[in-house]
Short mmCIF file of C-alpha atoms in Angstrom, two decimals:
data_model
loop_
_atom_site.label_atom_id
_atom_site.label_comp_id
_atom_site.label_asym_id
_atom_site.label_seq_id
_atom_site.Cartn_x
_atom_site.Cartn_y
_atom_site.Cartn_z
CA UNK J 1 0.00 0.00 0.00
CA UNK J 2 2.88 2.37 0.69
CA UNK J 3 3.84 2.61 -3.00
CA UNK J 4 0.22 3.33 -3.89
CA UNK J 5 0.00 6.12 -1.33
CA UNK J 6 3.28 7.70 -2.42
CA UNK J 7 2.09 7.55 -6.03
CA UNK J 8 -1.11 9.34 -5.06
CA UNK J 9 0.93 12.01 -3.33
CA UNK J 10 2.96 12.57 -6.51
CA UNK J 11 -0.29 12.94 -8.42
CA UNK J 12 -1.24 15.77 -6.10
CA UNK J 13 0.94 18.14 -8.10
CA UNK J 14 -0.75 17.24 -11.38
CA UNK J 15 -4.35 17.66 -10.23
CA UNK J 16 -4.79 21.46 -9.89
CA UNK J 17 -5.48 22.04 -13.59
CA UNK J 18 -8.38 19.59 -13.57
CA UNK J 19 -9.60 19.62 -9.99
CA UNK J 20 -12.71 21.33 -8.69
CA UNK J 21 -11.04 22.43 -5.46
CA UNK J 22 -7.41 22.71 -4.36
CA UNK J 23 -6.76 23.92 -0.82
CA UNK J 24 -3.89 24.31 1.61
CA UNK J 25 -3.89 24.59 5.38
CA UNK J 26 -1.54 25.56 8.16
CA UNK J 27 -2.21 25.04 11.84
CA UNK J 28 -0.99 25.00 15.42
CA UNK J 29 -1.97 22.71 18.32
CA UNK J 30 -1.10 23.41 21.95
CA UNK J 31 -0.88 19.63 22.46
CA UNK J 32 -1.17 16.99 19.75
CA UNK J 33 -3.45 14.07 20.63
CA UNK J 34 -4.73 11.61 18.02
CA UNK J 35 -7.49 9.13 18.75
CA UNK J 36 -6.85 9.62 22.44
CA UNK J 37 -3.12 8.90 22.14
CA UNK J 38 -0.57 11.59 23.04
CA UNK J 39 1.80 12.58 20.21
CA UNK J 40 3.58 15.83 21.09
CA UNK J 41 3.68 18.90 23.30
CA UNK J 42 2.51 21.43 20.71
CA UNK J 43 2.78 20.97 16.97
CA UNK J 44 2.78 23.05 13.80
CA UNK J 45 1.16 21.49 10.74
CA UNK J 46 0.78 21.97 7.00
CA UNK J 47 -1.53 20.20 4.56
CA UNK J 48 -2.69 20.17 0.95
CA UNK J 49 -5.91 18.69 -0.45
CA UNK J 50 -7.47 18.12 -3.84
CA UNK J 51 -11.22 17.48 -4.11
CA UNK J 52 -12.77 16.67 -7.48
CA UNK J 53 -16.28 16.26 -6.09
CA UNK J 54 -16.28 12.47 -5.67
CA UNK J 55 -12.56 11.82 -5.28
CA UNK J 56 -10.06 13.32 -2.84
CA UNK J 57 -6.32 13.05 -2.28
CA UNK J 58 -4.07 14.92 0.12
CA UNK J 59 -1.21 15.06 2.54
CA UNK J 60 -0.71 16.45 6.05
CA UNK J 61 2.54 17.02 7.95
CA UNK J 62 3.28 17.98 11.55
CA UNK J 63 6.30 18.25 13.80
CA UNK J 64 6.24 15.75 16.64
CA UNK J 65 8.55 15.25 19.64
CA UNK J 66 11.17 13.73 17.33
CA UNK J 67 11.11 14.61 13.65
CA UNK J 68 8.15 14.88 11.31
CA UNK J 69 4.92 12.97 10.80
CA UNK J 70 3.68 12.81 7.20
CA UNK J 71 0.24 11.44 6.34
CA UNK J 72 -0.92 10.60 2.83
CA UNK J 73 -4.55 9.78 2.07
CA UNK J 74 -6.98 9.28 -0.80
CA UNK J 75 -10.52 8.11 -1.22
CA UNK J 76 -13.93 8.56 -2.75
CA UNK J 77 -17.25 9.89 -1.47
CA UNK J 78 -20.68 8.55 -2.41
CA UNK J 79 -24.25 8.08 -1.19
CA UNK J 80 -25.69 4.74 -0.13
CA UNK J 81 -29.28 4.32 1.04
CA UNK J 82 -29.45 8.05 1.72
CA UNK J 83 -26.28 8.10 3.85
CA UNK J 84 -23.27 10.26 2.97
CA UNK J 85 -20.40 7.75 2.80
CA UNK J 86 -16.72 7.47 1.98
CA UNK J 87 -14.02 4.84 1.53
CA UNK J 88 -10.27 5.41 1.30
CA UNK J 89 -6.77 4.63 2.48
CA UNK J 90 -4.34 6.48 4.77
CA UNK J 91 -0.62 6.04 5.44
CA UNK J 92 1.19 7.50 8.45
CA UNK J 93 4.98 7.85 8.09
CA UNK J 94 7.56 9.16 10.58
CA UNK J 95 11.13 10.42 10.49
CA UNK J 96 13.75 10.00 13.22
CA UNK J 97 12.16 6.80 14.58
CA UNK J 98 9.51 8.75 16.49
CA UNK J 99 7.00 6.01 15.79
CA UNK J 100 6.49 3.02 13.51
CA UNK J 101 4.80 3.56 10.15
CA UNK J 102 1.25 2.30 9.77
CA UNK J 103 -1.32 2.12 7.01
CA UNK J 104 -5.06 1.63 7.08
CA UNK J 105 -8.31 1.38 5.13
CA UNK J 106 -10.96 3.93 6.15
CA UNK J 107 -14.70 4.03 5.69
CA UNK J 108 -17.62 5.84 7.24
CA UNK J 109 -21.11 7.20 6.87
CA UNK J 110 -23.21 10.01 8.25
CA UNK J 111 -26.84 10.99 8.45
CA UNK J 112 -28.11 14.20 9.96
CA UNK J 113 -25.83 15.10 12.83
CA UNK J 114 -24.56 11.55 13.49
CA UNK J 115 -21.49 10.00 11.87
CA UNK J 116 -19.66 6.68 12.18
CA UNK J 117 -16.05 6.13 11.10
CA UNK J 118 -14.19 2.82 10.98
CA UNK J 119 -10.56 2.05 10.11
CA UNK J 120 -8.58 -1.17 9.99
CA UNK J 121 -4.83 -1.27 9.58
CA UNK J 122 -1.41 -2.70 10.33
CA UNK J 123 1.03 -1.14 12.79
CA UNK J 124 4.61 -2.00 11.83
CA UNK J 125 6.26 -2.43 15.22
CA UNK J 126 8.96 -5.05 15.89
CA UNK J 127 6.02 -7.44 16.09
CA UNK J 128 3.39 -6.42 13.55
CA UNK J 129 0.05 -5.54 15.09
CA UNK J 130 -3.32 -5.47 13.38
CA UNK J 131 -5.75 -2.89 14.73
CA UNK J 132 -9.13 -1.31 14.22
CA UNK J 133 -10.49 2.06 15.17
CA UNK J 134 -14.22 2.86 15.46
CA UNK J 135 -15.67 6.25 16.37
CA UNK J 136 -19.20 7.64 16.68
CA UNK J 137 -19.70 11.42 16.61
CA UNK J 138 -22.84 13.42 17.40
CA UNK J 139 -23.06 17.08 16.40
CA UNK J 140 -24.89 18.70 19.31
CA UNK J 141 -24.87 22.16 17.65
CA UNK J 142 -23.18 23.66 14.60
CA UNK J 143 -20.05 24.23 16.72
CA UNK J 144 -20.18 21.54 19.41
CA UNK J 145 -19.75 17.77 19.04
CA UNK J 146 -19.41 14.72 21.26
CA UNK J 147 -17.59 11.54 20.22
CA UNK J 148 -16.57 8.14 21.52
CA UNK J 149 -13.80 6.12 19.89
CA UNK J 150 -12.39 2.67 20.60
CA UNK J 151 -9.31 0.71 19.51
CA UNK J 152 -9.71 -3.00 18.70
CA UNK J 153 -7.81 -6.19 17.78
CA UNK J 154 -4.13 -5.99 18.93
CA UNK J 155 -4.43 -2.39 20.18
CA UNK J 156 -6.75 -1.52 23.05
CA UNK J 157 -8.29 1.52 24.66
CA UNK J 158 -10.97 4.13 24.23
CA UNK J 159 -11.42 7.89 24.37
CA UNK J 160 -14.38 10.19 24.94
CA UNK J 161 -14.10 13.69 23.47
CA UNK J 162 -15.97 16.98 23.33
CA UNK J 163 -14.99 19.38 20.53
CA UNK J 164 -15.86 23.03 20.05
CA UNK J 165 -14.98 24.66 16.73
CA UNK J 166 -15.64 28.12 15.38
CA UNK J 167 -14.20 30.59 12.88
CA UNK J 168 -13.07 34.07 13.91
CA UNK J 169 -12.49 36.22 10.85
CA UNK J 170 -10.63 33.66 8.66
CA UNK J 171 -9.04 31.67 11.50
CA UNK J 172 -10.46 28.31 12.58
CA UNK J 173 -10.38 28.00 16.38
CA UNK J 174 -10.82 24.67 18.14
CA UNK J 175 -10.91 23.28 21.65
CA UNK J 176 -10.89 19.56 22.44
CA UNK J 177 -11.36 18.05 25.88
CA UNK J 178 -10.85 14.29 26.08
CA UNK J 179 -10.60 11.42 28.53
CA UNK J 180 -8.88 8.13 27.67
CA UNK J 181 -8.81 5.01 29.83
CA UNK J 182 -6.21 2.91 31.61
CA UNK J 183 -6.03 0.44 28.69
CA UNK J 184 -5.31 3.09 26.08
CA UNK J 185 -2.47 2.66 23.62
CA UNK J 186 0.55 4.77 24.59
CA UNK J 187 2.95 5.33 27.47
CA UNK J 188 1.66 4.99 31.03
CA UNK J 189 2.17 8.72 31.65
CA UNK J 190 -0.57 9.56 29.15
CA UNK J 191 -3.20 6.87 29.80
CA UNK J 192 -6.19 7.17 32.12
CA UNK J 193 -5.82 10.90 31.46
CA UNK J 194 -8.08 13.89 30.97
CA UNK J 195 -6.58 16.38 28.54
CA UNK J 196 -7.43 19.65 26.80
CA UNK J 197 -5.88 21.02 23.63
CA UNK J 198 -6.34 24.28 21.77
CA UNK J 199 -5.86 24.70 18.02
CA UNK J 200 -5.66 27.43 15.39
CA UNK J 201 -5.82 26.93 11.63
CA UNK J 202 -6.12 28.76 8.33
CA UNK J 203 -7.27 27.25 5.01
CA UNK J 204 -6.57 28.96 1.71
#
């Protein structure tokens, strides 16, 4: 899958002439948490996305405690039985041995203010681990959402999150408060933990 994802990233540069939408984003996080797992004390990020209406491809990069994380993703969106749905692939790659690379298949659907996302992948540690990630999100208002996510297979743990997002002038402002459990993936210092992180972002 890695060669496929890298090939899609190379295609990113050839899409703008034909694509419906090309966008770029930069951001800052006071603490970087992903799926309830601690990544870094603050992070700056940059991303680029191409959306043709039914097909998307993009990349996202952030500095972590050691080196850089680079994500590459692609997929398609469609409707099924009245649900907005998607299916795609994502690869997560790291420099400086911060973490092991991993790749996954993603799918999800939404209806009204409720969405469900599911991913299954392979984590390339010294002993390869298969994992799944499932998350349900409810949009309580236009700006406020509640979600519950859970790791499965070889990786364990769960996280409950509340997110508030708004836009001030052209700057996206976010606040996430989360609580993971004692079985969560990660170092013992950051499990069974309540955390809060603040983010700023601009898309152009």
